[in-house]
XYZ file of C-alpha atoms in Angstrom:
431
model
C 0.000 0.000 0.000
C 2.815 2.334 0.868
C 4.632 1.598 -2.430
C 1.402 2.262 -4.359
C 0.913 5.537 -2.519
C 4.498 6.541 -3.229
C 4.000 5.890 -6.932
C 0.847 8.016 -6.939
C 2.650 10.784 -5.097
C 5.541 10.739 -7.557
C 3.066 10.777 -10.446
C 1.201 13.715 -8.986
C 4.411 15.647 -8.392
C 5.577 14.924 -11.935
C 2.237 16.065 -13.383
C 2.266 19.187 -11.278
C 5.819 19.889 -12.403
C 4.780 19.601 -16.032
C 1.796 21.891 -15.471
C 4.000 24.380 -13.586
C 6.662 24.216 -16.285
C 4.063 24.734 -19.007
C 2.621 27.691 -17.081
C 6.070 29.205 -16.712
C 6.676 28.929 -20.431
C 3.323 30.577 -21.212
C 3.921 33.414 -18.742
C 7.380 33.926 -20.175
C 5.963 34.210 -23.697
C 3.341 36.682 -22.541
C 5.986 38.701 -20.790
C 8.094 38.759 -23.950
C 5.083 39.957 -25.915
C 4.464 42.674 -23.381
C 8.094 43.711 -23.504
C 7.938 43.794 -27.316
C 5.133 46.363 -27.171
C 6.123 49.979 -27.462
C 4.399 52.152 -24.901
C 3.382 55.773 -25.426
C 2.500 57.874 -22.418
C -0.151 60.373 -23.520
C -1.265 63.470 -21.586
C -4.255 65.427 -22.874
C -6.794 67.923 -21.561
C -9.896 66.272 -23.021
C -11.270 65.410 -19.598
C -14.902 66.405 -20.263
C -17.524 63.771 -21.090
C -17.933 63.602 -24.874
C -14.405 64.838 -25.621
C -12.881 62.197 -23.372
C -15.046 59.487 -24.919
C -13.893 60.480 -28.410
C -10.243 60.355 -27.349
C -10.811 56.914 -25.839
C -12.231 55.775 -29.185
C -9.245 57.217 -31.035
C -6.771 55.500 -28.730
C -8.624 52.189 -28.943
C -8.869 52.353 -32.732
C -5.184 53.223 -33.046
C -4.173 50.283 -30.850
C -6.315 47.906 -32.905
C -4.404 48.980 -36.004
C -1.038 48.909 -34.238
C -1.014 45.842 -32.012
C 2.624 46.444 -31.108
C 1.883 49.841 -29.550
C 0.138 50.552 -26.270
C -1.097 54.023 -25.378
C -1.329 54.935 -21.708
C -3.691 57.904 -21.554
C -3.767 60.415 -18.683
C -6.193 63.358 -18.653
C -5.589 66.657 -16.904
C -7.240 70.058 -16.836
C -5.540 72.626 -19.019
C -4.371 74.575 -15.964
C -2.846 71.447 -14.414
C -1.240 70.526 -17.724
C 0.365 73.941 -18.087
C 1.567 73.865 -14.482
C 3.510 70.607 -14.551
C 4.168 69.774 -18.194
C 7.393 71.603 -18.995
C 9.136 70.575 -15.785
C 8.133 66.924 -16.222
C 9.342 66.838 -19.835
C 12.649 68.459 -18.918
C 13.175 65.861 -16.188
C 12.575 62.975 -18.590
C 9.685 61.703 -16.463
C 6.950 63.336 -18.496
C 4.739 62.112 -21.346
C 5.859 61.082 -24.805
C 2.893 62.803 -26.466
C 1.116 65.791 -24.942
C -0.918 68.862 -25.771
C 0.984 72.146 -25.761
C -0.774 75.428 -26.464
C 0.399 77.517 -29.405
C 2.132 80.817 -28.933
C 5.215 82.212 -27.303
C 4.321 81.484 -23.685
C 3.862 77.736 -24.171
C 4.995 76.141 -27.430
C 7.575 78.863 -27.966
C 9.124 78.107 -24.599
C 9.214 74.357 -25.359
C 10.814 74.858 -28.765
C 13.418 77.258 -27.443
C 14.288 74.725 -24.739
C 14.700 72.062 -27.490
C 12.036 69.812 -25.969
C 9.841 69.064 -29.015
C 10.329 66.931 -32.123
C 10.259 68.968 -35.344
C 7.765 67.321 -37.697
C 8.527 69.062 -40.994
C 9.821 65.863 -42.611
C 7.041 63.761 -41.101
C 4.399 66.116 -42.503
C 5.938 65.874 -45.979
C 6.370 62.091 -45.887
C 2.771 61.535 -44.752
C 1.250 64.248 -46.952
C -0.513 66.038 -44.115
C -1.299 68.907 -46.493
C -3.903 66.629 -48.076
C -5.994 67.071 -44.938
C -4.895 70.484 -43.678
C -4.242 73.813 -45.349
C -0.730 75.207 -45.083
C -1.886 77.952 -42.713
C -3.583 75.411 -40.439
C -0.504 73.190 -40.341
C 1.718 76.129 -39.451
C -0.717 77.222 -36.763
C -0.207 73.821 -35.147
C 3.492 74.590 -34.889
C 5.828 77.427 -34.144
C 7.767 79.962 -36.215
C 6.744 78.346 -39.532
C 7.843 74.859 -38.460
C 5.475 71.937 -37.932
C 5.395 70.538 -34.415
C 2.001 69.033 -33.792
C -1.420 67.825 -34.856
C -4.639 69.304 -33.545
C -7.836 67.299 -33.481
C -10.334 70.159 -33.357
C -10.508 73.699 -34.695
C -12.119 77.034 -33.985
C -13.357 79.618 -36.441
C -14.900 83.009 -35.691
C -17.739 84.367 -37.778
C -21.215 85.842 -37.621
C -24.138 83.942 -36.147
C -27.245 85.470 -37.680
C -30.929 85.535 -36.789
C -32.702 83.993 -39.775
C -36.055 85.411 -38.695
C -34.754 88.980 -38.961
C -33.081 88.204 -42.283
C -36.345 86.839 -43.670
C -38.408 89.726 -42.311
C -36.082 92.326 -43.849
C -35.439 90.280 -47.011
C -31.700 90.165 -46.287
C -29.170 87.735 -47.741
C -25.728 86.694 -46.553
C -23.299 89.474 -47.571
C -20.672 88.459 -50.092
C -18.424 91.496 -49.643
C -17.438 93.903 -46.886
C -19.433 96.731 -48.452
C -22.510 94.477 -48.571
C -22.019 93.756 -44.865
C -21.947 97.463 -44.028
C -25.092 98.072 -46.107
C -26.814 95.196 -44.327
C -25.985 96.697 -40.933
C -27.341 100.075 -42.025
C -30.588 98.427 -43.178
C -30.915 96.489 -39.908
C -30.370 99.667 -37.902
C -32.991 101.547 -39.954
C -35.497 98.757 -39.297
C -35.127 99.220 -35.537
C -32.965 96.197 -34.776
C -29.426 96.075 -33.378
C -27.002 95.080 -36.163
C -24.353 93.401 -33.943
C -25.085 91.933 -30.542
C -22.005 92.600 -28.427
C -20.642 92.848 -24.892
C -17.101 94.040 -24.203
C -16.812 93.917 -20.431
C -14.428 90.955 -20.692
C -12.115 92.621 -23.226
C -11.292 89.587 -25.360
C -14.545 89.904 -27.300
C -13.425 93.309 -28.565
C -10.194 91.742 -29.788
C -12.326 89.559 -32.044
C -14.389 92.479 -33.348
C -11.288 94.396 -34.374
C -9.237 91.409 -35.495
C -12.010 90.035 -37.715
C -11.997 93.308 -39.667
C -8.197 93.463 -39.651
C -7.961 89.913 -41.060
C -9.974 90.723 -44.203
C -8.127 93.992 -44.846
C -4.613 92.504 -44.721
C -2.820 90.217 -47.143
C -1.670 86.749 -46.122
C 1.924 87.946 -45.988
C 1.079 90.981 -43.845
C -0.845 88.877 -41.360
C 1.869 86.236 -41.157
C 4.494 88.932 -40.613
C 2.502 90.371 -37.729
C 2.404 86.948 -36.096
C 5.964 85.914 -37.031
C 7.845 87.023 -33.929
C 10.384 88.738 -36.169
C 11.535 92.351 -35.759
C 9.601 94.878 -37.803
C 6.917 97.560 -37.781
C 4.234 95.116 -38.909
C 1.606 96.218 -36.378
C 1.746 99.818 -37.600
C 0.535 98.929 -41.091
C -2.280 100.807 -42.761
C -4.766 97.931 -42.563
C -4.561 97.815 -38.759
C -5.237 101.542 -38.442
C -8.045 101.278 -40.992
C -9.654 98.368 -39.094
C -9.557 100.428 -35.890
C -11.150 103.372 -37.717
C -13.934 101.177 -39.106
C -14.623 99.778 -35.642
C -14.995 103.283 -34.221
C -17.252 104.238 -37.144
C -19.524 101.310 -36.307
C -19.650 102.439 -32.677
C -20.628 105.985 -33.720
C -23.329 104.653 -36.054
C -24.867 102.601 -33.250
C -24.219 99.228 -34.848
C -23.447 97.541 -31.516
C -25.589 96.737 -28.494
C -26.282 99.799 -26.354
C -23.938 100.105 -23.333
C -21.821 97.201 -24.621
C -18.862 98.186 -22.410
C -20.826 97.068 -19.335
C -22.040 93.739 -20.736
C -20.135 90.468 -20.267
C -19.866 87.740 -22.898
C -22.328 85.309 -21.315
C -24.878 88.055 -20.752
C -24.485 89.240 -24.337
C -25.290 85.737 -25.541
C -28.522 85.815 -23.565
C -29.333 89.202 -25.110
C -28.939 87.671 -28.585
C -31.558 85.053 -27.715
C -34.083 87.863 -27.153
C -34.285 88.192 -30.936
C -33.591 91.910 -31.279
C -30.126 91.614 -32.859
C -29.320 90.435 -36.369
C -25.701 89.319 -35.853
C -23.305 88.116 -33.184
C -19.603 87.728 -33.958
C -18.061 84.822 -32.052
C -16.679 81.331 -32.481
C -18.051 77.937 -33.423
C -17.707 76.880 -29.774
C -21.123 78.480 -29.215
C -22.824 76.331 -31.848
C -24.337 73.771 -29.474
C -25.690 76.446 -27.164
C -27.103 78.441 -30.070
C -28.922 75.405 -31.442
C -30.317 74.529 -28.044
C -31.232 77.936 -26.629
C -32.068 80.315 -29.468
C -35.875 80.534 -29.966
C -35.268 81.233 -33.657
C -33.230 79.528 -36.381
C -29.580 80.579 -36.445
C -27.121 80.497 -39.342
C -23.405 81.194 -39.616
C -21.156 82.981 -42.136
C -17.641 84.395 -42.219
C -16.678 88.060 -42.045
C -16.714 88.848 -45.779
C -13.735 90.407 -47.533
C -14.065 93.063 -50.203
C -11.609 91.071 -52.314
C -11.952 87.295 -52.128
C -8.178 86.791 -52.166
C -8.094 88.525 -48.773
C -10.725 86.260 -47.222
C -9.389 85.165 -43.857
C -10.975 84.202 -40.566
C -9.898 84.468 -36.959
C -9.305 81.094 -35.406
C -7.195 78.087 -36.055
C -6.608 74.598 -34.810
C -7.094 73.659 -31.184
C -4.297 72.781 -28.799
C -1.931 70.502 -30.760
C -0.548 67.135 -29.747
C 3.264 67.230 -29.868
C 6.083 64.771 -29.227
C 8.724 65.098 -26.532
C 12.312 64.857 -27.738
C 12.855 62.533 -24.776
C 10.185 60.067 -25.937
C 11.576 56.540 -25.682
C 9.474 55.298 -28.615
C 9.561 58.228 -31.010
C 8.507 56.221 -34.079
C 5.424 54.947 -32.250
C 4.583 58.486 -31.163
C 4.879 59.698 -34.762
C 2.506 56.930 -35.867
C -0.009 58.126 -33.293
C 0.178 61.735 -34.487
C -0.175 60.604 -38.084
C -3.331 58.740 -37.089
C -4.684 61.917 -35.499
C -4.132 63.653 -38.845
C -6.378 61.286 -40.803
C -9.959 61.816 -41.992
C -11.035 58.785 -39.993
C -10.320 60.498 -36.684
C -11.713 63.802 -37.950
C -15.080 62.160 -38.489
C -15.177 60.935 -34.898
C -15.269 64.579 -33.832
C -17.653 65.666 -36.583
C -20.048 62.843 -35.684
C -20.465 64.585 -32.320
C -20.996 67.979 -34.033
C -17.533 69.236 -33.141
C -15.427 70.998 -35.763
C -12.341 68.918 -36.624
C -9.064 70.561 -37.611
C -9.218 68.718 -40.928
C -11.616 69.970 -43.591
C -14.771 67.838 -43.708
C -17.249 67.755 -46.586
C -20.502 69.224 -45.233
C -22.517 67.025 -47.627
C -21.520 64.026 -45.519
C -23.511 65.601 -42.672
C -26.661 66.538 -44.586
C -28.812 65.136 -41.776
C -26.974 67.085 -39.080
C -27.950 70.388 -37.487
C -28.073 73.014 -40.317
C -26.029 75.390 -38.162
C -23.248 72.796 -37.916
C -23.380 72.388 -41.702
C -22.967 76.159 -42.075
C -19.875 76.047 -39.872
C -18.388 73.115 -41.797
C -18.884 74.997 -45.071
C -17.410 78.212 -43.664
C -14.342 76.386 -42.359
C -13.866 74.556 -45.670
C -14.186 77.788 -47.617
C -11.553 79.663 -45.644
C -9.162 76.722 -45.887
C -9.630 76.561 -49.672
C -8.063 80.022 -49.885
C -5.428 79.248 -47.235
C -7.161 81.925 -45.198
C -7.103 80.416 -41.732
C -5.907 83.219 -39.505
C -4.936 83.588 -35.883
C -6.049 84.409 -32.420
C -3.701 87.360 -32.329
C -3.185 87.322 -28.549
C -0.788 84.368 -29.067
C 1.936 86.579 -30.498
C 3.568 87.672 -27.198
C 3.027 86.630 -23.584
C 1.568 90.088 -22.775
C -0.331 90.782 -26.003
C -3.705 89.642 -24.673
C -3.644 92.144 -21.817
C -2.344 94.927 -24.035
C -4.835 94.376 -26.834
C -7.915 93.775 -24.677
C -7.290 96.987 -22.709
C -6.530 98.997 -25.855
C -9.599 97.779 -27.749
C -11.842 98.692 -24.820
C -10.502 102.237 -24.977
C -10.725 102.275 -28.756
C -14.390 101.290 -28.722
C -15.084 103.738 -25.908
C -13.716 106.381 -28.326
C -11.018 107.298 -25.806
C -7.990 106.711 -28.069
C -7.412 107.187 -31.789
C -6.896 104.364 -34.300
C -3.257 105.439 -34.596
C -2.749 105.280 -30.826
C -4.337 101.842 -30.782
C -1.976 100.486 -33.434
C 0.987 102.073 -31.663
C 0.172 100.209 -28.433
C 0.105 96.887 -30.242
C 3.367 97.731 -31.977
C 5.032 98.690 -28.676
C 4.070 95.410 -27.025
C 5.321 93.399 -29.996
C 8.533 95.405 -30.299
C 9.335 95.097 -26.585
C 9.117 91.325 -26.859
C 10.890 90.581 -30.136
C 13.704 93.139 -30.018
């Protein structure tokens, strides 16, 4: 009995050893597979509901197509991202791919510290210009070099009250002179031409800059935003835009007492149906569709000459690659995936404007206002007319311009004085 038991024990031990050995071999293979995977650490600021869900879909879809790459995604608020990002990248402990805001204060600082991968060659090799205009690509970078890929975009134009347009038999203006005639007709009919509140300052930057954009040439605008020494901000178009803005104030084309009205309050005033136009960005599209008790459309600030058609705006915060990324090729693959039409449609499906141009006809069943915005964005990109949020140009330009435009529209300073203030801020920074 004891010999039989010993044989059984030996057999059991042998079987267990085989099972254990087989398990060890399987675990070892799995470990090798895991080690073979390239990992990308991704930091982004899409922490809100729908935005975060879209990014999760993008990451999942990318990993399905690239089984050898794993993306570890971490979300942060924009303030938190700005606070810790540069230090973490410099230390080598930060993300491989992250969102860095355009402009001198953020992307400029990263580039000057040699922390970002230049993507000029990558853009050419992957033909990114097939999906983005040249101006949009450059706006995702710094100093005319490509550094990133944005997933969404913003464009500033006129929301318009279709009920007022129908009542007054108005049509969308095709030139700047037609726009000014339309505003005169609206004023004569007892309505406010442009709904507006300038208590916050930045809204006035848009009013002036939208006019400035369609008066300047592409080269003039790019020079103003180039960060190179020069008297670009003193040019005739800037003074003329300031003069036009003051003329509109004197003619009563803006909401009464606009200097005391904040942006959110001005939006609520527009919903009262007494204003024909409101100049602001596509970010208000969802709210307009939901809250306006009348049908709303959207069109760009028209230029007198179509070759000067340009719009304030540009791509959202770009995804860039750290020069210290361990798996740079994998990170480049991820950015290239972000540049494709496939990912653009994930945003458009949720009625968000992608940085790539999307054919509005593919969304014929969508909200008509969203279709208007898609068409406007496509049109301005056809002419390489995507412009800028001009407050990017220096770290102090926002404060300088917002204060100056408030005084300009309060008729407290001249157009020449206004342009001089912008020039002084720019000159102090670049020289």
